[in-house]
Coordinates of C-alpha atoms in Angstrom, one line a residue:
X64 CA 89.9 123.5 92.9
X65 CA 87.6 125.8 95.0
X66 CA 84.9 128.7 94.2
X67 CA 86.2 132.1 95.1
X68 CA 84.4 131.9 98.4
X69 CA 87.4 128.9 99.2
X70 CA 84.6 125.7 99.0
X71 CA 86.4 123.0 97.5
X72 CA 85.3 121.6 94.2
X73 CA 84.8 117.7 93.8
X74 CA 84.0 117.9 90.1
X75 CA 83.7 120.5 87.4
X76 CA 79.7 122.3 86.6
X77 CA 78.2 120.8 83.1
X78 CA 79.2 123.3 80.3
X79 CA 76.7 125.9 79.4
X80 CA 75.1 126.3 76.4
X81 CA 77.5 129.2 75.1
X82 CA 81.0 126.8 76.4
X83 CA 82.8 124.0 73.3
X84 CA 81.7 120.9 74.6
X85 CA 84.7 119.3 73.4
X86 CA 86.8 121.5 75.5
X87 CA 84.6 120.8 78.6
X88 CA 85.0 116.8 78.0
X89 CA 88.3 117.6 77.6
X90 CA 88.7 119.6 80.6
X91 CA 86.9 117.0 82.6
X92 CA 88.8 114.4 80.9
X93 CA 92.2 116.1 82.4
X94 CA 90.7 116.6 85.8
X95 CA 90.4 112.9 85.7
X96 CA 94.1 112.3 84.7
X97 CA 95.5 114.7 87.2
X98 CA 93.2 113.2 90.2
X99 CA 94.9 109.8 89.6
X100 CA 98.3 110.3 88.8
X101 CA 98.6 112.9 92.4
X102 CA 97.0 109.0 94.0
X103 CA 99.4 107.8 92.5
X104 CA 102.4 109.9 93.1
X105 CA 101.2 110.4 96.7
X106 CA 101.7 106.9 97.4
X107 CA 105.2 106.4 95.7
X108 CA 106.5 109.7 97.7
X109 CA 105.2 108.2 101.0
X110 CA 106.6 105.5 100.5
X111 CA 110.0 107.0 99.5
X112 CA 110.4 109.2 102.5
X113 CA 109.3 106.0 104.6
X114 CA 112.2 103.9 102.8
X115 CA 114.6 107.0 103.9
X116 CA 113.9 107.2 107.2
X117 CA 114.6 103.4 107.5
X118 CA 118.0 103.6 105.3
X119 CA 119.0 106.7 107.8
X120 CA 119.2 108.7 104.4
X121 CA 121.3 112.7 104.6
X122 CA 120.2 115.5 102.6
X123 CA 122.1 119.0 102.6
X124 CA 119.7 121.5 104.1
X125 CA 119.8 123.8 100.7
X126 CA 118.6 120.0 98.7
X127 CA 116.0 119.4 101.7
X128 CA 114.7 122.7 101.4
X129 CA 114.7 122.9 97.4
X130 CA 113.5 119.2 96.1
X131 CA 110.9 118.2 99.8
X132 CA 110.0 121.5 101.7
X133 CA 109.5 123.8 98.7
X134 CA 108.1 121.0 96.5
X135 CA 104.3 121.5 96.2
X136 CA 103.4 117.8 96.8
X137 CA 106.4 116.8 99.2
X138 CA 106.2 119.9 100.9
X139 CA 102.8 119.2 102.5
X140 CA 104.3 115.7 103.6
X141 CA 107.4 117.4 105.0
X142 CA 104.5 119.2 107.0
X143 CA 103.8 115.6 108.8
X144 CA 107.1 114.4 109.7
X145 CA 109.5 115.7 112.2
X146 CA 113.1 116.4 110.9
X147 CA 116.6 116.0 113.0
X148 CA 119.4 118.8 111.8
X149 CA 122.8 117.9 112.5
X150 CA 126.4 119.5 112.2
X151 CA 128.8 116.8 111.7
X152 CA 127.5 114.0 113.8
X153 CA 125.7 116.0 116.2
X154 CA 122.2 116.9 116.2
X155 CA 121.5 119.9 116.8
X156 CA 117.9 120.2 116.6
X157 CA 114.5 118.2 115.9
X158 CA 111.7 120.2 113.7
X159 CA 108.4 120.5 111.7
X160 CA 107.6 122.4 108.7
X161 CA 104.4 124.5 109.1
X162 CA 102.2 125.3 105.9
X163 CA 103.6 129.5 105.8
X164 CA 107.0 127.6 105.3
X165 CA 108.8 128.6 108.7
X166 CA 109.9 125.7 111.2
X167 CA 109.1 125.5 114.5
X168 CA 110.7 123.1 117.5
X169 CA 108.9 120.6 120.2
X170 CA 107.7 123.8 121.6
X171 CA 106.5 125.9 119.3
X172 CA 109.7 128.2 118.8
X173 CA 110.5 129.1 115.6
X174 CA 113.9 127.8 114.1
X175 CA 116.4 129.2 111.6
X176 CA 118.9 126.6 110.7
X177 CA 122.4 127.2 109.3
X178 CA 123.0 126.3 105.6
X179 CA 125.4 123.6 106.2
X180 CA 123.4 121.9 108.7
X181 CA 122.3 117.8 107.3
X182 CA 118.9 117.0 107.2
X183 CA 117.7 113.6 108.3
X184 CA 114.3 111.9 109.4
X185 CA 114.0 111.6 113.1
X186 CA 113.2 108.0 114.5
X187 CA 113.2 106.3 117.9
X188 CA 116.6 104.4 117.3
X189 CA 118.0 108.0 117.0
X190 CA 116.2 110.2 119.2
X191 CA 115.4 110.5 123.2
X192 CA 112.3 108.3 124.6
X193 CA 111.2 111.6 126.6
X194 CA 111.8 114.0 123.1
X195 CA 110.0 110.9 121.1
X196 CA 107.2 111.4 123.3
X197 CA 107.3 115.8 123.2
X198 CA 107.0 115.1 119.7
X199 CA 104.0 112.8 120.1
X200 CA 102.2 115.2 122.5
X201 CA 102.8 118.0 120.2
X202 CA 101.4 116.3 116.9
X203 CA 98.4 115.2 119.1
X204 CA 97.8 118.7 120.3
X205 CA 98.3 120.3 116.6
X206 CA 95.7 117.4 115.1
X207 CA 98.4 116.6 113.0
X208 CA 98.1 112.7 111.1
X209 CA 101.8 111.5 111.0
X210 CA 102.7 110.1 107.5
X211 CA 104.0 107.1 109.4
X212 CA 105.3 106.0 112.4
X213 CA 108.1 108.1 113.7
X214 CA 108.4 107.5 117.6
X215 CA 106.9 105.0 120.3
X216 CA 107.7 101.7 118.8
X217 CA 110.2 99.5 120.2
X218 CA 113.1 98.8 119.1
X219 CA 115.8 96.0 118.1
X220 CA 118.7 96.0 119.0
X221 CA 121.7 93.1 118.8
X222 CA 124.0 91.9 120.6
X223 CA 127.8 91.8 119.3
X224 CA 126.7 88.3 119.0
X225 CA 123.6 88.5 117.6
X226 CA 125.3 91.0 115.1
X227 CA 127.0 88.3 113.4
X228 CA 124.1 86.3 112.7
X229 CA 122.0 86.3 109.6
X230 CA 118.8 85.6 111.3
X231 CA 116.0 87.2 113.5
X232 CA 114.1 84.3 115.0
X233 CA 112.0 85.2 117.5
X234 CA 108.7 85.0 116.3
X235 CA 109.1 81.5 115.0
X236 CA 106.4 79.2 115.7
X237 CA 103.6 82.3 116.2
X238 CA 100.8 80.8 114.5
X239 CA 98.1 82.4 111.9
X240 CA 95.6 81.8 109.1
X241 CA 97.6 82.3 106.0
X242 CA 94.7 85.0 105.2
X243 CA 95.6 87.1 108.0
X244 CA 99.3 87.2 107.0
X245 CA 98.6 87.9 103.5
X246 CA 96.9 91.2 104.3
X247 CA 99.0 92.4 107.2
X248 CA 102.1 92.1 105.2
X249 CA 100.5 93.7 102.0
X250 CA 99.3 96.3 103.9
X251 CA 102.9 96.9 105.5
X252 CA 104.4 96.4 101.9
X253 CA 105.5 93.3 101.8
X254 CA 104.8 91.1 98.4
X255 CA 104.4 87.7 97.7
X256 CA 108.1 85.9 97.4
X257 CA 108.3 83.7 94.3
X258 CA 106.2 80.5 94.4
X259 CA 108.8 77.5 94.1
X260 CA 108.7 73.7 93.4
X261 CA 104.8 72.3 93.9
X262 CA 103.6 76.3 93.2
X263 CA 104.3 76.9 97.0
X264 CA 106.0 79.8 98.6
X265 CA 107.3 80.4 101.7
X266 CA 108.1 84.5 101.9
X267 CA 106.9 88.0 102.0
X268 CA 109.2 90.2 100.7
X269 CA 110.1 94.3 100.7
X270 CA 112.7 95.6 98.4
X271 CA 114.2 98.8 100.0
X272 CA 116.0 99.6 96.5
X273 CA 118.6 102.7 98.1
X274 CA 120.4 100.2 99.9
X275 CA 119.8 97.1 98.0
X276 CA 118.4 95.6 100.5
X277 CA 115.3 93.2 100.9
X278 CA 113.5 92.3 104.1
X279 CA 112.5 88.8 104.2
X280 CA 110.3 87.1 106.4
X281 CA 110.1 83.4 106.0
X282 CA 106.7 81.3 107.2
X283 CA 105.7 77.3 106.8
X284 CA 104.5 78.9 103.3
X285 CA 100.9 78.3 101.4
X286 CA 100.2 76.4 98.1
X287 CA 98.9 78.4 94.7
X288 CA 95.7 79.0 94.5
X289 CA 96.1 80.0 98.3
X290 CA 94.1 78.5 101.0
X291 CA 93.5 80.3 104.5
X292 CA 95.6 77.3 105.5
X293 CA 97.2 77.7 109.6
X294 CA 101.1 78.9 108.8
X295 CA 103.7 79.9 111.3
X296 CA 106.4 82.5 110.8
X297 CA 109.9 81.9 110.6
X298 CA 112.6 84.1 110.6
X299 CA 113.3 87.6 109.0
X300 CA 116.4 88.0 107.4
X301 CA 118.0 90.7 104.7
X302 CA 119.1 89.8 101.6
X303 CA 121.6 92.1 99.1
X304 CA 120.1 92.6 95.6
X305 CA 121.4 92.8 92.4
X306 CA 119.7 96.1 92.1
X307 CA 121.7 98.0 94.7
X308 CA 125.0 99.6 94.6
X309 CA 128.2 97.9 93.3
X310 CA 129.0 96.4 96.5
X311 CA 126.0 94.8 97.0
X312 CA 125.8 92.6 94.3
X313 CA 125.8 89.4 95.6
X314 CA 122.5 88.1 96.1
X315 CA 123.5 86.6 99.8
X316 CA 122.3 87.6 103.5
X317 CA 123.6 90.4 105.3
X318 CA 124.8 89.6 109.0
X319 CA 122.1 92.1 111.4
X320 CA 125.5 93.7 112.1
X321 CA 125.7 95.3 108.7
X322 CA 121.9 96.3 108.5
X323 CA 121.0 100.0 109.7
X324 CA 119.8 100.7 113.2
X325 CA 116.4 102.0 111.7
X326 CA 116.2 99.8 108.7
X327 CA 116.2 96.4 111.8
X328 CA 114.3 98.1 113.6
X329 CA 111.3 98.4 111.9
X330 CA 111.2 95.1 109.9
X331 CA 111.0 93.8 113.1
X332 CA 107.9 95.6 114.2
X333 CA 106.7 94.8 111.1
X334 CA 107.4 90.6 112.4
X335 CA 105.9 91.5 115.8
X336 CA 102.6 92.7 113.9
X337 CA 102.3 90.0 111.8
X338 CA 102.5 87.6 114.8
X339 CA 99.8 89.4 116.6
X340 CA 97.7 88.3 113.5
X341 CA 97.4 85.5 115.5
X342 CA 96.7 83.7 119.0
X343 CA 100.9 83.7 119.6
X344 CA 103.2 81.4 120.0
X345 CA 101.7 77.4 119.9
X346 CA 104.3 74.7 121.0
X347 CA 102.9 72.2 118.4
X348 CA 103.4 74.7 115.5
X349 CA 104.8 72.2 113.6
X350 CA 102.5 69.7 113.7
X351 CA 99.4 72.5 113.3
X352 CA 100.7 73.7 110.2
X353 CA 101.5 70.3 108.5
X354 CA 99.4 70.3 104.7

């Protein structure tokens, strides 16, 4: 809402004596409504085009440009990602949506792209470290908040042996207050993992529902009611959910070999930052973390 001179209204005036209060409580009432559920539905649509640029997720450019770019909440999101359009397997050009609806490149040319061209979010597991930066540089310049991180973090990546394991373990023995790894991993969206025998748990846990897939990262665990307790992480591992497609099913751990590029990639940042929670690795983890 804004006046007609474009300054933005936080609330609506008090009715005036001539207005039906009912209708102005009402009206105020909706206001109300409509300010939560956008909070609301901003979050969940972050967090779904975050979940697709980690499951590598395709649109068709007519879908893209129907259902995110012309959709009036998605479409200012669209605004603060950048976008990869490829023919076949081929990529054939990285983008951002500007507010007027045209796209412009890295350097500011604008871009037509061909209706059968795929649409996919760009990432540093599929892009060039010097275009990852362009892209950077251009946001920067543009004052331009990304919705999340897009380029510039490092990335995992397996051996053909390590491919065949079920395991990433090397941030075991980084040690934390239990405190300080309950709010990184919420903040990263990661939940609680079910308490088990004692009313101890040992897990945070993110469900990443297209794939059925769940990233799990294992620590020493903390007893219910928590304490602020020293922990050390684990391992992170991905585990198939019943929730997923048919294939899926079985609730057992995927080998890294079988998890996408992106998807590994960013759990693992997500380890790393929980382990900088805390002073690093301590070679007497086990005894520090004992109940």
């Amino acid at each position: 809402l804004s006046t007609a001179e474009g300054k933005p209204i936080a609330a609506l005036p008090e009715p005036r004596s001539d207005d039906s209060a009912e209708l102005a409580a009402a009206a105020k009432a909706t206001l109300t409504t409509a300010k939560k559920e956008l909070k609301t539905a901003l979050k969940l649509q972050r967090e779904r085009l975050y979940e697709a640029m980690c499951t590598e997720r395709v649109w068709s450019f007519e879908d893209w440009d129907t259902y995110l770019h012309r959709h009036p909440i998605l479409g200012r999101y669209c605004a603060k990602v950048v976008w990869a359009a490829a023919e076949g397997e081929q990529v054939r050009a990285m983008f951002r949506p500007l507010g007027d609806g045209s796209l412009t490149d890295v350097s500011d040319n604008a871009l037509n792209l061909p209706a059968g061209a795929t649409i996919r979010i760009g990432h540093t597991c599929n892009t060039a470290e010097a275009d990852g930066r362009k892209w950077l540089d251009h946001l920067a310049a543009y004052q331009v908040e990304p919705l999340f991180p897009q380029f510039g973090r490092p990335i995992m990546r397996v051996s053909p042996e390590q491919a065949l394991e079920t395991r990433i373990s090397d941030r075991e023995g980084h040690v934390l207050k239990a405190f300080k790894l309950r709010s990184r991993a919420t903040k990263l969206g990661y939940g609680r993992g079910q308490a088990e025998d004692g009313g101890w748990f040992f897990t945070y846990r993110r469900n990443f529902t297209t794939l059925g897939l769940e990233a799990v990262v294992e620590f020493t665990g903390n007893g219910l009611p928590e304490e602020d307790r020293w922990v050390a992480l684990r391992t992170l591992a991905f585990v198939r959910t019943s929730e997923g497609p048919a294939r899926f099913q079985a609730p057992n751990e995927c080998t890294l070999g079988e998890v996408p590029a992106v998807l590994l990639s960013e759990c693992w940042n997500d380890l790393c930052s929980m382990a900088a929670e805390g002073p690093g690795f301590d070679h007497d983890w086990e005894k520090k973390v004992e109940p």
